mmCIF file of C-alpha atoms in Angstrom:
data_model
loop_
_atom_site.group_PDB
_atom_site.id
_atom_site.type_symbol
_atom_site.label_atom_id
_atom_site.label_comp_id
_atom_site.label_asym_id
_atom_site.label_seq_id
_atom_site.Cartn_x
_atom_site.Cartn_y
_atom_site.Cartn_z
ATOM 1 C CA MET X 1 53.645 28.310 113.970
ATOM 2 C CA HIS X 2 53.271 31.243 116.361
ATOM 3 C CA LYS X 3 53.229 30.509 120.089
ATOM 4 C CA LEU X 4 50.711 32.175 122.401
ATOM 5 C CA MET X 5 50.974 32.146 126.178
ATOM 6 C CA MET X 6 47.692 32.707 128.028
ATOM 7 C CA ILE X 7 47.697 33.738 131.698
ATOM 8 C CA ASP X 8 44.313 33.885 133.444
ATOM 9 C CA ASP X 9 42.978 32.569 136.750
ATOM 10 C CA ASP X 10 39.630 31.756 135.088
ATOM 11 C CA ARG X 11 40.077 28.202 133.809
ATOM 12 C CA GLU X 12 36.881 28.373 131.757
ATOM 13 C CA VAL X 13 38.217 31.379 129.856
ATOM 14 C CA LEU X 14 41.560 29.645 129.373
ATOM 15 C CA LEU X 15 39.964 26.534 127.891
ATOM 16 C CA LEU X 16 37.672 28.538 125.608
ATOM 17 C CA ASN X 17 40.535 30.695 124.328
ATOM 18 C CA GLN X 18 42.857 27.721 123.975
ATOM 19 C CA LYS X 19 40.389 25.818 121.813
ATOM 20 C CA TYR X 20 39.675 28.828 119.609
ATOM 21 C CA PHE X 21 43.286 29.772 118.962
ATOM 22 C CA GLU X 22 44.443 26.199 118.444
ATOM 23 C CA ASN X 23 41.848 26.056 115.660
ATOM 24 C CA GLU X 24 43.394 29.267 114.322
ATOM 25 C CA GLY X 25 46.731 27.466 114.019
ATOM 26 C CA TYR X 26 48.567 28.715 117.106
ATOM 27 C CA LYS X 27 50.608 26.666 119.545
ATOM 28 C CA ILE X 28 49.127 27.417 122.966
ATOM 29 C CA SER X 29 50.410 27.293 126.529
ATOM 30 C CA VAL X 30 48.078 28.146 129.412
ATOM 31 C CA HIS X 31 48.799 29.162 133.008
ATOM 32 C CA ASP X 32 46.309 30.006 135.745
ATOM 33 C CA ASN X 33 48.746 32.232 137.658
ATOM 34 C CA ALA X 34 51.507 34.646 136.723
ATOM 35 C CA ALA X 35 54.201 33.115 138.928
ATOM 36 C CA ASP X 36 54.102 29.792 137.063
ATOM 37 C CA ALA X 37 54.037 31.587 133.711
ATOM 38 C CA LEU X 38 57.141 33.605 134.576
ATOM 39 C CA ARG X 39 59.067 30.428 135.286
ATOM 40 C CA MET X 40 58.071 28.985 131.901
ATOM 41 C CA ILE X 41 58.690 31.985 129.629
ATOM 42 C CA PRO X 42 62.404 31.202 129.014
ATOM 43 C CA LYS X 43 61.504 27.640 128.026
ATOM 44 C CA GLU X 44 58.334 28.288 126.014
ATOM 45 C CA LYS X 45 59.558 31.467 124.272
ATOM 46 C CA PRO X 46 56.085 32.829 123.397
ATOM 47 C CA ASP X 47 55.563 35.140 120.429
ATOM 48 C CA CYS X 48 52.695 36.916 122.202
ATOM 49 C CA ILE X 49 51.315 36.861 125.756
ATOM 50 C CA LEU X 50 47.662 37.353 126.755
ATOM 51 C CA LEU X 51 47.740 38.542 130.360
ATOM 52 C CA ASP X 52 44.749 38.890 132.670
ATOM 53 C CA VAL X 53 44.967 41.942 134.930
ATOM 54 C CA MET X 54 42.880 40.915 137.936
ATOM 55 C CA MET X 55 44.410 37.750 139.371
ATOM 56 C CA PRO X 56 45.053 36.653 142.960
ATOM 57 C CA GLY X 57 48.650 36.770 144.080
ATOM 58 C CA LEU X 58 50.714 38.389 141.338
ATOM 59 C CA ASP X 59 48.321 40.483 139.242
ATOM 60 C CA GLY X 60 48.876 41.539 135.644
ATOM 61 C CA PHE X 61 50.194 45.024 136.430
ATOM 62 C CA SER X 62 52.774 43.579 138.827
ATOM 63 C CA ALA X 63 53.694 40.689 136.531
ATOM 64 C CA LEU X 64 54.374 42.791 133.434
ATOM 65 C CA PRO X 65 57.695 44.333 134.613
ATOM 66 C CA GLU X 66 58.926 40.820 135.421
ATOM 67 C CA ILE X 67 57.817 39.589 131.992
ATOM 68 C CA ARG X 68 59.756 42.426 130.346
ATOM 69 C CA LYS X 69 62.933 41.190 132.035
ATOM 70 C CA LEU X 70 62.482 37.867 130.221
ATOM 71 C CA THR X 71 61.060 38.775 126.806
ATOM 72 C CA ASP X 72 60.159 41.753 124.632
ATOM 73 C CA CYS X 73 57.315 39.912 122.891
ATOM 74 C CA PRO X 74 53.952 41.722 122.662
ATOM 75 C CA VAL X 75 51.768 41.585 125.780
ATOM 76 C CA ILE X 76 48.013 42.160 125.537
ATOM 77 C CA PHE X 77 46.128 42.906 128.751
ATOM 78 C CA LEU X 78 42.738 41.216 129.183
ATOM 79 C CA THR X 79 40.622 42.897 131.834
ATOM 80 C CA GLY X 80 37.144 43.651 133.093
ATOM 81 C CA LYS X 81 38.223 47.183 134.088
ATOM 82 C CA ASP X 82 37.157 49.572 131.350
ATOM 83 C CA THR X 83 37.545 53.101 132.717
ATOM 84 C CA GLU X 84 39.795 55.575 130.922
ATOM 85 C CA GLU X 85 42.071 55.641 133.971
ATOM 86 C CA ASP X 86 42.464 51.856 133.822
ATOM 87 C CA ARG X 87 43.278 51.934 130.096
ATOM 88 C CA VAL X 88 45.883 54.648 130.589
ATOM 89 C CA LYS X 89 47.453 52.738 133.471
ATOM 90 C CA GLY X 90 47.544 49.541 131.421
ATOM 91 C CA LEU X 91 49.164 51.115 128.382
ATOM 92 C CA LEU X 92 51.662 53.153 130.371
ATOM 93 C CA SER X 93 52.696 50.069 132.304
ATOM 94 C CA GLY X 94 54.208 48.759 129.070
ATOM 95 C CA ALA X 95 51.432 46.618 127.605
ATOM 96 C CA ASP X 96 51.197 46.596 123.808
ATOM 97 C CA ASP X 97 47.396 46.463 123.769
ATOM 98 C CA TYR X 98 44.457 46.420 126.167
ATOM 99 C CA ILE X 99 41.128 44.678 125.560
ATOM 100 C CA VAL X 100 38.116 44.720 127.885
ATOM 101 C CA LYS X 101 36.114 41.644 128.884
ATOM 102 C CA PRO X 102 33.790 40.364 127.591
ATOM 103 C CA TYR X 103 35.549 40.528 124.254
ATOM 104 C CA SER X 104 35.042 39.031 120.825
ATOM 105 C CA LEU X 105 37.527 36.245 120.104
ATOM 106 C CA LYS X 106 37.535 37.404 116.495
ATOM 107 C CA GLU X 107 38.580 40.904 117.582
ATOM 108 C CA LEU X 108 41.208 39.492 119.942
ATOM 109 C CA SER X 109 42.567 37.390 117.079
ATOM 110 C CA ALA X 110 42.846 40.506 114.907
ATOM 111 C CA ARG X 111 44.673 42.392 117.642
ATOM 112 C CA ILE X 112 47.135 39.524 118.066
ATOM 113 C CA LEU X 113 47.817 39.503 114.319
ATOM 114 C CA VAL X 114 48.482 43.252 114.367
ATOM 115 C CA GLN X 115 51.079 42.787 117.101
ATOM 116 C CA LEU X 116 52.735 39.818 115.402
ATOM 117 C CA ARG X 117 52.982 41.614 112.059
ATOM 118 C CA ARG X 118 54.807 44.457 113.740
ATOM 119 C CA ARG X 119 57.452 41.976 114.857
ATOM 120 C CA ILE X 120 58.310 40.767 111.350
ATOM 121 C CA PRO X 121 61.959 41.800 110.794
ATOM 122 C CA LEU X 122 62.813 44.050 107.887
ATOM 123 C CA PRO X 123 66.009 43.892 105.807
ATOM 124 C CA SER X 124 69.085 44.933 107.770
ATOM 125 C CA THR X 125 69.688 47.877 105.427
ATOM 126 C CA ASP X 126 66.355 49.442 106.352
ATOM 127 C CA GLN X 127 66.752 52.359 108.698
ATOM 128 C CA ARG X 128 65.557 55.911 109.103
ATOM 129 C CA SER X 129 68.150 58.554 109.743
ATOM 130 C CA PHE X 130 67.402 62.041 111.066
ATOM 131 C CA PRO X 131 70.769 63.051 112.567
ATOM 132 C CA PRO X 132 71.411 62.786 115.438
ATOM 133 C CA LEU X 133 68.493 60.284 115.546
ATOM 134 C CA THR X 134 68.651 56.897 113.825
ATOM 135 C CA ILE X 135 65.928 54.227 113.819
ATOM 136 C CA ASN X 136 67.056 50.683 113.012
ATOM 137 C CA LEU X 137 63.929 49.014 111.636
ATOM 138 C CA MET X 138 65.309 45.495 111.821
ATOM 139 C CA GLN X 139 66.481 45.737 115.412
ATOM 140 C CA ARG X 140 63.487 47.888 116.422
ATOM 141 C CA LYS X 141 65.915 50.155 118.226
ATOM 142 C CA VAL X 142 66.577 53.884 118.282
ATOM 143 C CA TYR X 143 70.047 55.417 118.481
ATOM 144 C CA TYR X 144 71.549 58.803 119.270
ATOM 145 C CA ASN X 145 74.566 59.686 117.115
ATOM 146 C CA GLU X 146 74.342 56.138 115.681
ATOM 147 C CA THR X 147 75.921 54.479 118.723
ATOM 148 C CA GLU X 148 74.045 55.355 121.934
ATOM 149 C CA GLU X 149 70.774 53.469 122.270
ATOM 150 C CA ILE X 150 67.725 55.428 123.410
ATOM 151 C CA ASN X 151 65.741 53.067 125.600
ATOM 152 C CA LEU X 152 62.103 53.136 124.450
ATOM 153 C CA SER X 153 59.201 50.851 125.296
ATOM 154 C CA ASN X 154 57.469 48.971 122.473
ATOM 155 C CA ARG X 155 54.654 51.513 122.506
ATOM 156 C CA GLU X 156 57.009 54.510 122.454
ATOM 157 C CA TYR X 157 58.928 52.955 119.559
ATOM 158 C CA GLU X 158 55.677 52.488 117.600
ATOM 159 C CA LEU X 159 54.720 56.117 118.208
ATOM 160 C CA LEU X 160 58.090 57.402 117.016
ATOM 161 C CA LEU X 161 58.012 55.092 114.007
ATOM 162 C CA LEU X 162 54.587 56.407 113.029
ATOM 163 C CA LEU X 163 55.634 60.051 113.347
ATOM 164 C CA THR X 164 58.814 59.562 111.306
ATOM 165 C CA GLU X 165 56.929 57.963 108.414
ATOM 166 C CA LYS X 166 55.888 61.472 107.347
ATOM 167 C CA PRO X 167 58.293 64.086 108.718
ATOM 168 C CA ASP X 168 56.907 67.638 108.926
ATOM 169 C CA HIS X 169 53.354 66.316 108.479
ATOM 170 C CA ILE X 170 50.666 66.192 111.151
ATOM 171 C CA VAL X 171 49.797 62.710 112.361
ATOM 172 C CA THR X 172 46.299 63.006 113.820
ATOM 173 C CA PHE X 173 45.019 61.462 117.016
ATOM 174 C CA GLU X 174 42.833 59.243 114.861
ATOM 175 C CA ASP X 175 45.839 58.104 112.807
ATOM 176 C CA ILE X 176 47.711 57.216 115.991
ATOM 177 C CA GLY X 177 44.771 55.377 117.536
ATOM 178 C CA ASN X 178 44.152 53.337 114.395
ATOM 179 C CA ALA X 179 47.836 52.442 114.095
ATOM 180 C CA ILE X 180 48.206 51.379 117.722
ATOM 181 C CA TRP X 181 44.859 49.793 118.575
ATOM 182 C CA ASN X 182 43.405 49.214 115.092
ATOM 183 C CA VAL X 183 40.501 51.432 116.132
ATOM 184 C CA TYR X 184 40.110 54.980 117.465
ATOM 185 C CA GLN X 185 37.675 56.452 119.981
ATOM 186 C CA GLU X 186 37.693 60.014 121.319
ATOM 187 C CA SER X 187 38.315 58.583 124.783
ATOM 188 C CA ASP X 188 41.704 57.367 123.485
ATOM 189 C CA ARG X 189 42.957 60.929 123.084
ATOM 190 C CA ARG X 190 44.118 61.304 126.683
ATOM 191 C CA SER X 191 45.940 57.966 126.553
ATOM 192 C CA ILE X 192 47.762 59.103 123.411
ATOM 193 C CA MET X 193 48.698 62.434 124.998
ATOM 194 C CA VAL X 194 50.142 60.737 128.064
ATOM 195 C CA MET X 195 52.142 58.234 126.002
ATOM 196 C CA MET X 196 53.451 61.010 123.758
ATOM 197 C CA SER X 197 54.513 62.973 126.825
ATOM 198 C CA ARG X 198 56.579 60.023 128.023
ATOM 199 C CA LEU X 199 58.235 59.661 124.611
ATOM 200 C CA ARG X 200 59.063 63.358 124.521
ATOM 201 C CA LYS X 201 60.633 63.297 127.974
ATOM 202 C CA LYS X 202 62.990 60.531 126.874
ATOM 203 C CA LEU X 203 63.999 62.283 123.651
ATOM 204 C CA GLU X 204 64.469 65.642 125.385
ATOM 205 C CA LEU X 205 67.390 64.187 127.327
ATOM 206 C CA TYR X 206 69.461 64.264 124.118
ATOM 207 C CA LYS X 207 70.893 67.418 122.565
ATOM 208 C CA GLY X 208 69.261 68.166 119.249
ATOM 209 C CA LEU X 209 66.112 66.167 120.001
ATOM 210 C CA GLU X 210 64.533 68.574 122.485
ATOM 211 C CA ASP X 211 61.956 69.886 120.002
ATOM 212 C CA CYS X 212 61.728 67.096 117.434
ATOM 213 C CA ILE X 213 58.064 66.373 118.264
ATOM 214 C CA GLU X 214 55.728 69.296 117.723
ATOM 215 C CA THR X 215 52.134 69.516 118.933
ATOM 216 C CA ALA X 216 49.402 70.479 116.491
ATOM 217 C CA TYR X 217 46.884 71.561 119.111
ATOM 218 C CA GLY X 218 43.588 69.758 118.845
ATOM 219 C CA LYS X 219 44.813 67.719 115.879
ATOM 220 C CA GLY X 220 47.841 65.573 116.716
ATOM 221 C CA TYR X 221 51.625 65.683 116.416
ATOM 222 C CA SER X 222 54.382 66.023 113.851
ATOM 223 C CA PHE X 223 58.027 64.981 113.739
ATOM 224 C CA ILE X 224 60.393 67.840 112.901
ATOM 225 C CA PRO X 225 63.820 66.558 111.755
#
């Protein structure tokens, strides 16, 4: 049974979500503030966290870095802020997904399932090797020269994984949006460009990886081994 942790200062929303997802077969823990939730993460060991952005005291943006110190489980932001700038900020802060209130519980459930499926471990022999880059699919880690770990966020790892599925082929903005958010809108293009820029900057620090991601202007990106 998967465990969901819900963090929201709106008790009505918490109760509604709790009832729905318990009926879906999840084990639920609810917290009306981020400080209490942080104290309970080591004990509850959630498989996915639903985190409200706008909360008194410690808000979602401030809480996320502290959550990442305790767990690498998927975190989905729930927020009433729906501008492109807000979405970019949310995704670049390290969240795995971002959904705007009011939202469909059915859609939220689908987004949770997408995140959980990505966490299913693969056989230990499964890896992708593009020397000097190696991706360990079981560990969900990326290595330089097989030994030095390249520290990527969950989102950056997913982007690199998607690009390396088809080396030397263009992965379109639409492909990326559908893979990450399960849906693509033209407004997502800037978010994708910013996230890709961050991934590139990390890879460019390593000799031999400076030009491994190529831009197909107006279309998307390709991984060049």
